Coordinates of C-alpha atoms in Angstrom, one line a residue:
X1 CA 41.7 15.4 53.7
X2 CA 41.8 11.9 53.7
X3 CA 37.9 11.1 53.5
X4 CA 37.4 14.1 50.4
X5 CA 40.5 12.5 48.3
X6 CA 38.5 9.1 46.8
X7 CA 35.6 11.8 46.4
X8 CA 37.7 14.1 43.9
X9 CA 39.2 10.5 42.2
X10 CA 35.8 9.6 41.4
X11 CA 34.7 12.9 40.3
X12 CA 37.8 12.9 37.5
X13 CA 36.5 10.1 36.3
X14 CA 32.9 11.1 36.2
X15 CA 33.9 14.1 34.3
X16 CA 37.0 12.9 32.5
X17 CA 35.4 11.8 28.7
X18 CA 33.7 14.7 28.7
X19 CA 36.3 17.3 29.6
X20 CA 39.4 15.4 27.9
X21 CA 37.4 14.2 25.4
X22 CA 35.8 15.4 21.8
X23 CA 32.3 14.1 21.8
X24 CA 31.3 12.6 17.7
X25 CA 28.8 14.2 16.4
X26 CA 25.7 12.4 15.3
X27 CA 26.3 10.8 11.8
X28 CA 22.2 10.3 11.3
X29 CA 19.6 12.8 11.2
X30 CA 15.9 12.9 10.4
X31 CA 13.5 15.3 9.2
X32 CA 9.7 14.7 9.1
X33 CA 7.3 16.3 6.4
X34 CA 3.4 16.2 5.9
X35 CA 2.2 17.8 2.4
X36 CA -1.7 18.8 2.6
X37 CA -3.3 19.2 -1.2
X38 CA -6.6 19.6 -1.7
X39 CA -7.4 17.7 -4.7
X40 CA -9.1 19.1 -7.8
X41 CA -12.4 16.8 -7.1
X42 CA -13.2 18.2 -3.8
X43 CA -11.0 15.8 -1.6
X44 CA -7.6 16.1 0.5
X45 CA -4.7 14.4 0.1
X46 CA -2.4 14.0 3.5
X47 CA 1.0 13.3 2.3
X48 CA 3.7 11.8 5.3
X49 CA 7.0 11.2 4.7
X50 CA 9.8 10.3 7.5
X51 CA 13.5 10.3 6.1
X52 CA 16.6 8.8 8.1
X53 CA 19.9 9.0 6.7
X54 CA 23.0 7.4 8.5
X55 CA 26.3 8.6 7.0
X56 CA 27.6 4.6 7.4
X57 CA 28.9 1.6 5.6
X58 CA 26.4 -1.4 6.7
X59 CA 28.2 -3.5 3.8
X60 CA 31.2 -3.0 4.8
X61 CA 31.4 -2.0 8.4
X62 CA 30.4 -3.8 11.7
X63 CA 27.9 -1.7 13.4
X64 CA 26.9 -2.7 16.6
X65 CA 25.0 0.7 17.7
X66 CA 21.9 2.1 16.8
X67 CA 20.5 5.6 17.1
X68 CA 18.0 6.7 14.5
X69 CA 18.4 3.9 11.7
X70 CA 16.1 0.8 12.8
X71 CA 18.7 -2.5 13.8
X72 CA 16.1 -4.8 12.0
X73 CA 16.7 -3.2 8.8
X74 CA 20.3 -2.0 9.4
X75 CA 21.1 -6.1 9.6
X76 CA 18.8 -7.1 7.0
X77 CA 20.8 -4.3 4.9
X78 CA 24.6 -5.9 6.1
X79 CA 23.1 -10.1 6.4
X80 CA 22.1 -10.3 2.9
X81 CA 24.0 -7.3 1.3
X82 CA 20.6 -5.3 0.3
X83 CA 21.1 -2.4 -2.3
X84 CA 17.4 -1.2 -2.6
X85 CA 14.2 -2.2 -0.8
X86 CA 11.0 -0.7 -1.8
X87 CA 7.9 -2.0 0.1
X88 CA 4.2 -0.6 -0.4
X89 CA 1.2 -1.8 1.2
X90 CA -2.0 -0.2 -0.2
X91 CA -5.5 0.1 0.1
X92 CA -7.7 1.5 -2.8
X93 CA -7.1 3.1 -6.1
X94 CA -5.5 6.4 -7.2
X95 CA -8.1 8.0 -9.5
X96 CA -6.0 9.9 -12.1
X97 CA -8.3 11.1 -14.4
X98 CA -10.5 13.5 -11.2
X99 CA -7.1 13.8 -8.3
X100 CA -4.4 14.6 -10.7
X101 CA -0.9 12.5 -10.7
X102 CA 0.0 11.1 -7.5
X103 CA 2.7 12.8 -5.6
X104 CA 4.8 9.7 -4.5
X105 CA 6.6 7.7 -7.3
X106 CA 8.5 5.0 -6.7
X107 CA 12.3 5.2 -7.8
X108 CA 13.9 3.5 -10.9
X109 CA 15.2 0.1 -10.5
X110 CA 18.5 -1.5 -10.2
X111 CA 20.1 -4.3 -12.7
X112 CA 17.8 -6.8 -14.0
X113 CA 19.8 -9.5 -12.5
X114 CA 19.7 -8.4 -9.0
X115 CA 16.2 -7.3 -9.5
X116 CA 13.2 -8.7 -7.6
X117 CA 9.9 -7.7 -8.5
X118 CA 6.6 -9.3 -6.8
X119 CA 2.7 -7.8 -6.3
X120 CA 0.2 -9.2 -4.1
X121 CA -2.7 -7.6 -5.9
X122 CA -5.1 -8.6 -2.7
X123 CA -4.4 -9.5 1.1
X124 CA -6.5 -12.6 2.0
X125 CA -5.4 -12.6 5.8
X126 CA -6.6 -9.0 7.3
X127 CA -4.1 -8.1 9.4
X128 CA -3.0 -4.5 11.2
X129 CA 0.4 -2.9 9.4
X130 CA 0.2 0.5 10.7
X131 CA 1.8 -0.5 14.3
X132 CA 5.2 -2.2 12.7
X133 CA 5.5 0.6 10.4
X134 CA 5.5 3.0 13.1
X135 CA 7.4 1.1 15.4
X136 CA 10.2 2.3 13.0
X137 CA 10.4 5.6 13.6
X138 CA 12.8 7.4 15.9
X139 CA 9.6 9.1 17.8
X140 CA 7.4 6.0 17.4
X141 CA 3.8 7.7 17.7
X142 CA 4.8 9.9 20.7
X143 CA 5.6 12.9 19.5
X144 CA 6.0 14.7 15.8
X145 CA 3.8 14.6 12.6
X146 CA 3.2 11.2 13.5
X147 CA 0.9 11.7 16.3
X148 CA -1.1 12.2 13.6
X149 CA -1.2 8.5 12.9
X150 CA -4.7 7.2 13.9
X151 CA -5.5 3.6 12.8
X152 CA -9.3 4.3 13.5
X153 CA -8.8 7.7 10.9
X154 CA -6.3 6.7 8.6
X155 CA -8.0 3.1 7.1
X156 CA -11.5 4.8 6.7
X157 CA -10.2 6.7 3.8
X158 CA -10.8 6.7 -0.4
X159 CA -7.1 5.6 -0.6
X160 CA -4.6 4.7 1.9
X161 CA -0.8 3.3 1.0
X162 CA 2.1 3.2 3.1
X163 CA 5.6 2.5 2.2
X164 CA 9.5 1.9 3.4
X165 CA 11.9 2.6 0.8
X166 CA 15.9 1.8 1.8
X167 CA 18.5 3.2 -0.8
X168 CA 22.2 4.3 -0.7
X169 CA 23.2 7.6 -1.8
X170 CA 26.4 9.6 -2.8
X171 CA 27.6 11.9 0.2
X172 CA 29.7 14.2 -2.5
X173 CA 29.7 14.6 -6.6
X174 CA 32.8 12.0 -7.0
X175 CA 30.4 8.9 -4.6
X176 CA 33.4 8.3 -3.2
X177 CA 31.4 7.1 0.0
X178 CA 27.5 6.6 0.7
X179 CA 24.7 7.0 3.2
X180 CA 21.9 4.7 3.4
X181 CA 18.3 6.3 3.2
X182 CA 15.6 5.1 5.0
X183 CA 12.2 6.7 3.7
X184 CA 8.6 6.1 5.4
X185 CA 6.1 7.7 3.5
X186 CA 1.8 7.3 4.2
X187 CA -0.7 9.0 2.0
X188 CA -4.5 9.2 2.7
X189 CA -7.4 10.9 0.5
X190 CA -9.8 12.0 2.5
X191 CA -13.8 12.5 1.2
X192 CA -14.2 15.7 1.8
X193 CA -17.4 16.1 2.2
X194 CA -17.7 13.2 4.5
X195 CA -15.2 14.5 7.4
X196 CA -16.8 18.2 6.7
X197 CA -20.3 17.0 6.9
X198 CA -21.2 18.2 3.5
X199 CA -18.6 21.0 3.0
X200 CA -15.3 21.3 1.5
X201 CA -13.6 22.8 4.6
X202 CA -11.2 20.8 6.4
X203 CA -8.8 21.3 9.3
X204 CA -5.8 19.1 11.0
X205 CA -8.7 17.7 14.1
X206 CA -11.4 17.0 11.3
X207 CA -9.1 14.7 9.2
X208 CA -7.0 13.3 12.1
X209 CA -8.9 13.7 15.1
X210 CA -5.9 15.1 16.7
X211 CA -3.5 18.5 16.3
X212 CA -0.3 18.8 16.5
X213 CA 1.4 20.1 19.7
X214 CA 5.5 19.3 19.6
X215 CA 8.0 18.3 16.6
X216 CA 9.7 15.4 17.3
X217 CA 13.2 16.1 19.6
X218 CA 15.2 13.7 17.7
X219 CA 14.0 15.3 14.2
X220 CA 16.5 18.2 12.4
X221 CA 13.4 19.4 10.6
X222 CA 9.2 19.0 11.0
X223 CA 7.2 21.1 8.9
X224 CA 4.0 21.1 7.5
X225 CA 3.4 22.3 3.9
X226 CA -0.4 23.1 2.4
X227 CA -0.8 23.5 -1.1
X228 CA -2.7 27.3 -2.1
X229 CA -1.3 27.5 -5.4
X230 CA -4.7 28.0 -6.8
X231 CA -5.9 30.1 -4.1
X232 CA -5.0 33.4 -2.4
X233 CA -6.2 35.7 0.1
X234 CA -6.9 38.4 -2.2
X235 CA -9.8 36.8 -4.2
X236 CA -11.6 36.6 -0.5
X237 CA -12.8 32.9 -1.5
X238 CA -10.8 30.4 0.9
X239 CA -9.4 31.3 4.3
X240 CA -6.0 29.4 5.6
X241 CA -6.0 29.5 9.6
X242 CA -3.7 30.4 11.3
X243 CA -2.0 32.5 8.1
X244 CA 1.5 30.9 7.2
X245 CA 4.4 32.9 8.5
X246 CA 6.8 32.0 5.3
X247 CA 5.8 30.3 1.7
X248 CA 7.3 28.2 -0.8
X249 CA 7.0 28.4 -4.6
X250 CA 8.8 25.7 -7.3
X251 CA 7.9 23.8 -9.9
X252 CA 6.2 20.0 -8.7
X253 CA 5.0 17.6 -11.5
X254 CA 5.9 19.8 -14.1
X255 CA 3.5 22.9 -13.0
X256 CA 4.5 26.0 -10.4
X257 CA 2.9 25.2 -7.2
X258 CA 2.7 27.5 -4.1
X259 CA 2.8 26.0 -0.3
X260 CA 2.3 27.3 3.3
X261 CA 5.2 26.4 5.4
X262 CA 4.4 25.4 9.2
X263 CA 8.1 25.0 10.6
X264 CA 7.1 23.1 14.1
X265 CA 10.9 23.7 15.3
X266 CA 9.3 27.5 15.2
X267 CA 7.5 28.3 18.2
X268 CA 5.9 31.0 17.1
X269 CA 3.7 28.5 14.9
X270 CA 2.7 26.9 17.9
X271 CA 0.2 28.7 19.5
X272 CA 0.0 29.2 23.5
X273 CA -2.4 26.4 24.0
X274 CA 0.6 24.0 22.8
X275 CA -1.2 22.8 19.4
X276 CA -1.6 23.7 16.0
X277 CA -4.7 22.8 14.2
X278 CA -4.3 24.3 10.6
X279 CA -7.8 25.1 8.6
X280 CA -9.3 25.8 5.7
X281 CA -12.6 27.4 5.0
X282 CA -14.1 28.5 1.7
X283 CA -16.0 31.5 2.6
X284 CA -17.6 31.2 -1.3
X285 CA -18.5 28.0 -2.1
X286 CA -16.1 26.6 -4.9
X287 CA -17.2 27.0 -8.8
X288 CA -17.5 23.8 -10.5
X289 CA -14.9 23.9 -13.0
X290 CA -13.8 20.7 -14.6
X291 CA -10.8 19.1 -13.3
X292 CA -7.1 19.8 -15.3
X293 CA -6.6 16.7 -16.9
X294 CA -2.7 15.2 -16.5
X295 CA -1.2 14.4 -19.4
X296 CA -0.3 11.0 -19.0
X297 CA -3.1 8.4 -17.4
X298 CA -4.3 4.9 -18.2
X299 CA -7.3 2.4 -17.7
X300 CA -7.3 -1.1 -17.6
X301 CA -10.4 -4.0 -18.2
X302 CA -11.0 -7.4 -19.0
X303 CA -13.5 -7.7 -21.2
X304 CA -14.9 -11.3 -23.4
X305 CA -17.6 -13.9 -21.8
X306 CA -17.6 -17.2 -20.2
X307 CA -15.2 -18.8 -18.4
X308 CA -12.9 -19.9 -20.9
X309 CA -11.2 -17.2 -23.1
X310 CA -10.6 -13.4 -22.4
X311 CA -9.0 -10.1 -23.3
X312 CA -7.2 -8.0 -20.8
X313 CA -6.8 -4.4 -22.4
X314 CA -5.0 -1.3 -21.3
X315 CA -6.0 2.4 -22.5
X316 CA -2.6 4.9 -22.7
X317 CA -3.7 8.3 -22.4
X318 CA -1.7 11.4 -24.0
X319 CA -3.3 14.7 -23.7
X320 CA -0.6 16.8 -24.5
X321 CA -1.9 18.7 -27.5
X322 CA 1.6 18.8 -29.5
X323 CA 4.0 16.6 -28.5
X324 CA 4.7 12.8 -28.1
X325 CA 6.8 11.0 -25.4
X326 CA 7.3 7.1 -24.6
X327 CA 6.0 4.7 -22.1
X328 CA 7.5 1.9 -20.5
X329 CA 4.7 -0.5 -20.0
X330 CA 5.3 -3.4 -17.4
X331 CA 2.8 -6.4 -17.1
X332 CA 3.0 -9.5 -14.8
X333 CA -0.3 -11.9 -15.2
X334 CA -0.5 -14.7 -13.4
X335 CA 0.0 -18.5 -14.7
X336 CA -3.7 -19.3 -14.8
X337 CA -4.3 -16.6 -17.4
X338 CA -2.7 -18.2 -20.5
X339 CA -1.3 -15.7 -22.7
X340 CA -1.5 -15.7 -26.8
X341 CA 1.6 -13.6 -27.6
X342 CA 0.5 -13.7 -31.2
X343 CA -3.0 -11.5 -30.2
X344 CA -0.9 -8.6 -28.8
X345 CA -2.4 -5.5 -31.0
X346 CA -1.3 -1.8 -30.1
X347 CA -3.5 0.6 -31.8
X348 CA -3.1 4.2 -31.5
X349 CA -6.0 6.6 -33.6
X350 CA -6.7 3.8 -35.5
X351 CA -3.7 2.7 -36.9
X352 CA -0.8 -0.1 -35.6
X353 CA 1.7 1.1 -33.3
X354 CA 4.7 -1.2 -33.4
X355 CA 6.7 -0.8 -29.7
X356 CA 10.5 -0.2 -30.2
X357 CA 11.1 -2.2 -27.3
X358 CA 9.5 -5.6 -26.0
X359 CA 10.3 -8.3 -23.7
X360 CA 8.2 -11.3 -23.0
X361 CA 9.0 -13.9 -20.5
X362 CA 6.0 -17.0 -20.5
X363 CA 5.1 -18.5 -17.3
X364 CA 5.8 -21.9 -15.5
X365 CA 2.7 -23.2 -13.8
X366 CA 2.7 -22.6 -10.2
X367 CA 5.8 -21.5 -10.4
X368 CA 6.1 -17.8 -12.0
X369 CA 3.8 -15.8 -13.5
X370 CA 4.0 -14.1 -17.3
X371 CA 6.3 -11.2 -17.5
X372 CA 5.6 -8.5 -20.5
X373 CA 8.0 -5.1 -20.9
X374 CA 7.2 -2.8 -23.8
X375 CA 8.1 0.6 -25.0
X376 CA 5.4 2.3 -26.8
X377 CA 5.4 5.8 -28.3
X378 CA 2.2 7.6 -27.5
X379 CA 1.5 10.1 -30.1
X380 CA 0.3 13.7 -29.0
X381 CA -3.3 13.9 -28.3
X382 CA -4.0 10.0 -28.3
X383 CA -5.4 7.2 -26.7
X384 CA -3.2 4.1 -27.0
X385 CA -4.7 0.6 -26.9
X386 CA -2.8 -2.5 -25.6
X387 CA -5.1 -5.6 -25.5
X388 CA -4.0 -9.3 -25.4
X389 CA -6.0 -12.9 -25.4
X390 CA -5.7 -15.4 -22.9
X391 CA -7.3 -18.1 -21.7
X392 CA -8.6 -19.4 -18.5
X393 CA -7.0 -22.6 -16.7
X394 CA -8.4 -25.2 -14.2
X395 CA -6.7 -25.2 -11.0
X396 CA -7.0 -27.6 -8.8
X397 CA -9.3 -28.1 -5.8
X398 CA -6.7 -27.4 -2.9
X399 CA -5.5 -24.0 -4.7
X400 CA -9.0 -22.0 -4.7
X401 CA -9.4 -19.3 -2.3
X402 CA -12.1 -19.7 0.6
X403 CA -14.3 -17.3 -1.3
X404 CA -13.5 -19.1 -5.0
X405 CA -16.5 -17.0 -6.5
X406 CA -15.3 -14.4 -5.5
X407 CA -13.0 -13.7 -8.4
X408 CA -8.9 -14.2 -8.6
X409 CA -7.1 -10.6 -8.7
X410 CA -4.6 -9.7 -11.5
X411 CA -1.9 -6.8 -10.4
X412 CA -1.9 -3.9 -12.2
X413 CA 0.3 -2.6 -15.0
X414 CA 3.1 -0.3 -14.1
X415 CA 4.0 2.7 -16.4
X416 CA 7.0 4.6 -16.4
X417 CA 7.8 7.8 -18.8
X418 CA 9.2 11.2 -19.2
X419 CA 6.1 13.6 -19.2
X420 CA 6.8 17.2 -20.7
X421 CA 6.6 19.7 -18.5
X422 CA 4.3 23.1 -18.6
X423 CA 6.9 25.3 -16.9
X424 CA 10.5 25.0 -16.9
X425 CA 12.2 23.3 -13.8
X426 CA 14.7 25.0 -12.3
X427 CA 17.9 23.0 -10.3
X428 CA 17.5 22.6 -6.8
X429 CA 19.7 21.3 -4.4
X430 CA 18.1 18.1 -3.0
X431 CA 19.5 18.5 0.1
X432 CA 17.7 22.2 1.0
X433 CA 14.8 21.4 -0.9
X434 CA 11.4 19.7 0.9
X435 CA 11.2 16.0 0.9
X436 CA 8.4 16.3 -1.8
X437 CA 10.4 17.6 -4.1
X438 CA 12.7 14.7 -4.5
X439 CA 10.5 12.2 -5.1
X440 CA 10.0 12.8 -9.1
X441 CA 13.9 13.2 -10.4
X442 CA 13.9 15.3 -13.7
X443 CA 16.0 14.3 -16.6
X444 CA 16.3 18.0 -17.5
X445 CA 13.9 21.0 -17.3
X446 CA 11.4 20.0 -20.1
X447 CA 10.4 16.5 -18.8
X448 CA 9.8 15.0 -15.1
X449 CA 9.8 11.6 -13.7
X450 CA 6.8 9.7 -13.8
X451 CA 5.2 5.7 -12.4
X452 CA 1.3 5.5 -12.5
X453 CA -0.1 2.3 -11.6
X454 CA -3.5 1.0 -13.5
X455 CA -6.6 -0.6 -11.2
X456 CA -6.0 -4.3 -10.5
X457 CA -8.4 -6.4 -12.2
X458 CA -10.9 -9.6 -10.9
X459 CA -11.1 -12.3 -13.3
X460 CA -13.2 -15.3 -12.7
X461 CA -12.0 -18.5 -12.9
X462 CA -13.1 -22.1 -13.9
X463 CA -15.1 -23.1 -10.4
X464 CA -16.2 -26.2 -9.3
X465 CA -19.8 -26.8 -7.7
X466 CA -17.9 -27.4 -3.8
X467 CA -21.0 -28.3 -2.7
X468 CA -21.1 -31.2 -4.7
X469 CA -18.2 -32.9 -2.7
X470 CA -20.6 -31.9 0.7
X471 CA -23.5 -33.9 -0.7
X472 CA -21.8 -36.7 -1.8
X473 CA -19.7 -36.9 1.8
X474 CA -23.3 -36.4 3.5
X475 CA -25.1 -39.1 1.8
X476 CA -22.1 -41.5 1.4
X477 CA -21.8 -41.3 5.4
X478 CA -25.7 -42.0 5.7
X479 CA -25.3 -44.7 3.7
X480 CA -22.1 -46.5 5.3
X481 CA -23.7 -45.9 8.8
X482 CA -27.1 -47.6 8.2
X483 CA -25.7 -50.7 6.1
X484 CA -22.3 -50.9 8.7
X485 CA -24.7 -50.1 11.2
X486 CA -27.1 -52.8 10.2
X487 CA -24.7 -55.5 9.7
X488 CA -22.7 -55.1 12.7
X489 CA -25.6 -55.2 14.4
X490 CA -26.2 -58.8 13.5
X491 CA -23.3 -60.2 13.2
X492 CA -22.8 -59.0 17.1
X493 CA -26.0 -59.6 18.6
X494 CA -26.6 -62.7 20.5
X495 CA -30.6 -64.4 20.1
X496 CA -31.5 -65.9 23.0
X497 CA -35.3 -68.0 23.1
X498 CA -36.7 -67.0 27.1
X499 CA -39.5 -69.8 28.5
X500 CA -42.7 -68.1 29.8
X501 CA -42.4 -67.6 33.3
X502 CA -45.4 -68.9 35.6
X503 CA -46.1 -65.7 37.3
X504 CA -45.3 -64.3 40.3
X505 CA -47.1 -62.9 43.0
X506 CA -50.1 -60.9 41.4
X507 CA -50.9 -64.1 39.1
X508 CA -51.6 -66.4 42.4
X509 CA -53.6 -63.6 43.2
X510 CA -55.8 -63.4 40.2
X511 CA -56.5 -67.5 40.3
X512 CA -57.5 -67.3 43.8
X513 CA -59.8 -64.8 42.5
X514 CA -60.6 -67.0 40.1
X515 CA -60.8 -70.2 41.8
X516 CA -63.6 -68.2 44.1
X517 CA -65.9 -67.0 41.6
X518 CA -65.7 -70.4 39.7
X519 CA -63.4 -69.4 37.0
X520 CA -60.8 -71.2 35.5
X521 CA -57.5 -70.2 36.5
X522 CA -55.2 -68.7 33.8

């Protein structure tokens, strides 16, 4: 009795929390998505988005613990009180006009004095982001959609971008209390006909080089969604492997669109081989039907000659047929472009259009670049031309590039509106709906939420000749080394006059040669 009594003790206290005590549930959760659309010119768009939300005060409260929410942005959040962060790194250009509108928007803005906008329209330094940005995720790469995630795949694409987006949120109607929401979204465009060796058909192993074989354990919900809103099994055109066991129909950027749910937390949609690799196949080949034009897209040049003065123009495209909406147009140019306010000309079918709204904030040399906010209305079936003059300023020699010819890049414009809708939107509850579908927040059912970025532009600069500053160095060292050379030479050197010696050995020997035969000696 004596030898089992400090076994019981210690098995009380073992077991104690956990029988006496209520364990807290989890305040975070996550839920993974991936949204496959093939595009209307033939390609397919991969669509990733990873959303934690921790039901916590970082402002307010000293957390010390960590589950799903990253510490490095859970401090960078409660150090420096942080109310939005919205951080994008991408690589190529969303083609509106042939893929359609893009399916992530970035959210509306905070007040204009806490406000920090900046665009980095090029990355001089190539360096790896995809490893960081996974690093933040509560599966990493090990298990989930994001085994998916292949550097060698994912950066040999017609667009890549991935972004983190932070943001609070109400828990109830009244906000009496908030969550923070950490998003991590990716999207690729893959050439279709380059991963299916000349065919349209695609499949999860084909685009990735991987499948899918387990949802993430720490993640409340992992499904994949395709997009067949155009297609169906009846018309015998385009196969779907293997067939979707439930779909979902609402209305996404202001059309009704149909998807294939995958739910991975089902294990009847993974097979018994432990993987999913989803396909399509197009047992007709596709008819080549022009693409739907959106109804809202924009184009953006620089136009003029030589290196001194410019025009930087922007086309507004509205191809609704009856009705008109407004655009927010945002422009940041840097210093070295010299704006002329008084050349800004909007145009639309030929006549002025005078914006309701504008905001103009000039430059500082190397210290802030021009800022330019306008509201314009865009009549119905119109294209809209912004265009302003600048001119070109001389920098100096230390703040060129390596590669000065090259060109200097100018970020794009940023356009924000209120596009009509074709079908009516119905309310959905954000909180049931896919992550997709709360990307684009609709001001009622007649309009949606839209931000459409135009192509950066590369303007040349003013250059010098920088081989000019090589020759001079080149010859200038010649020169100094053969007149230093020269005259510290002489002024070192020590002259010295040497008396003919009288021979050594071999001489006797000639003039005893010499004295023999009769000759005189030397």
């Amino acid at each position: 009795m004596a030898a089992t009594a400090p076994l019981s003790l210690l098995v009380l206290l073992l077991l104690g929390p956990g029988v006496w005590g209520q364990t807290e549930p989890p305040r975070d959760s996550l839920r993974e998505e991936l949204v496959i659309t093939p595009l209307p010119s033939g390609d397919v768009a991969a669509t990733f988005q990873f959303r934690t939300r921790w039901d916590s005060e970082l402002q307010r409260e000293e957390v010390s613990h960590y589950r799903l929410f990253p510490k490095a942005l859970g401090q960078l959040i409660s150090k420096y009180s942080l109310r939005e962060l919205h951080l994008s790194l991408t690589q190529g250009f969303w083609r509106t006009r042939y893929w359609g509108t893009p399916f992530l928007q970035a959210p509306s803005g905070t007040d204009h004095s806490f406000l920090r906008y900046a665009v980095l329209p090029r990355e001089v330094v190539c360096t790896e982001n995809l490893t960081p940005w996974k690093k933040l995720l509560p599966c990493s790469s090990k298990a989930g959609l994001s085994v998916l995630l292949k550097a060698d795949r994912l950066f040999h694409t017609s667009y890549h971008s991935q972004a983190v987006h932070i943001r609070p949120v109400c828990r109830d109607a009244r906000c009496a209390s908030i969550s923070w929401e950490l998003r991590q979204t990716l999207s690729v465009v893959f050439d279709a006909f380059v991963t299916g060796q000349g065919k349209q058909d695609w499949s999860l192993f084909r685009m990735f080089s991987r499948t899918l074989t387990e949802p993430c354990p720490l993640a409340s919900e992992s499904r994949v969604y395709v997009d067949v809103t155009n297609y169906s099994q009846d018309n015998e055109t385009l196969e779907v492997y293997p067939p979707p066991l439930t779909t979902y129909q609402d209305v996404v950027l202001g059309t009704r669109k149909t998807y294939a749910v995958y739910d991975l937390l089902d294990t009847a949609v993974i097979n018994n081989s432990r993987s999913l690799n989803l396909q399509l196949k197009w047992k007709r080949p596709p008819g080549n039907e022009a693409p739907p034009t959106p109804f809202l897209y924009a184009q953006r040049y620089v136009s003029g000659y030589g290196l001194h003065n410019g025009e930087l123009s922007t086309l507004l495209y509205n191809t609704h047929p009856y009705r008109a909406f407004p655009v927010l147009l945002l422009d940041t140019v840097p210093w070295y472009l010299r704006l002329y306010v008084h050349t800004l000309t909007i145009t639309s079918k030929g006549k002025e259009n005078k914006p309701s709204y504008i905001h103009y904030q000039p430059a500082q040399d190397r210290m802030q670049p021009h800022l330019l906010e306008m509201l314009i209305q865009l009549p119905a079936s119109s294209v809209t031309k912004v265009s302003i003059q600048f001119e070109r300023a001389l920098l100096k020699w230390t703040e060129y590039t390596p590669d000065p010819n090259h060109g200097f890049y100018v970020s794009p414009s940023v356009l924000s509106a209120l596009v009509p809708s074709e079908v009516a939107a119905q309310p959905v509850d954000w909180e049931e709906s896919p992550l997709f579908n709360t990307l684009f927040p609709a001001s009622d059912s007649s309009s949606y939420f839209v931000r459409l970025y135009t192509e950066p532009l590369l303007v040349s600069l003013p250059t010098p000749d920088f081989s000019m500053p090589y020759n001079v160095i080149c010859l200038t060292c010649t020169v100094v080394a053969v007149c230093y050379g020269s005259f510290y030479n002489l002024l070192t050197r020590t002259f010295q006059i040497e008396e003919p010696s009288k021979g050594g050995l071999a001489r006797r020997l000639a003039n005893l040669i010499r004295r023999a035969r009769g000759v005189p000696p030397l």
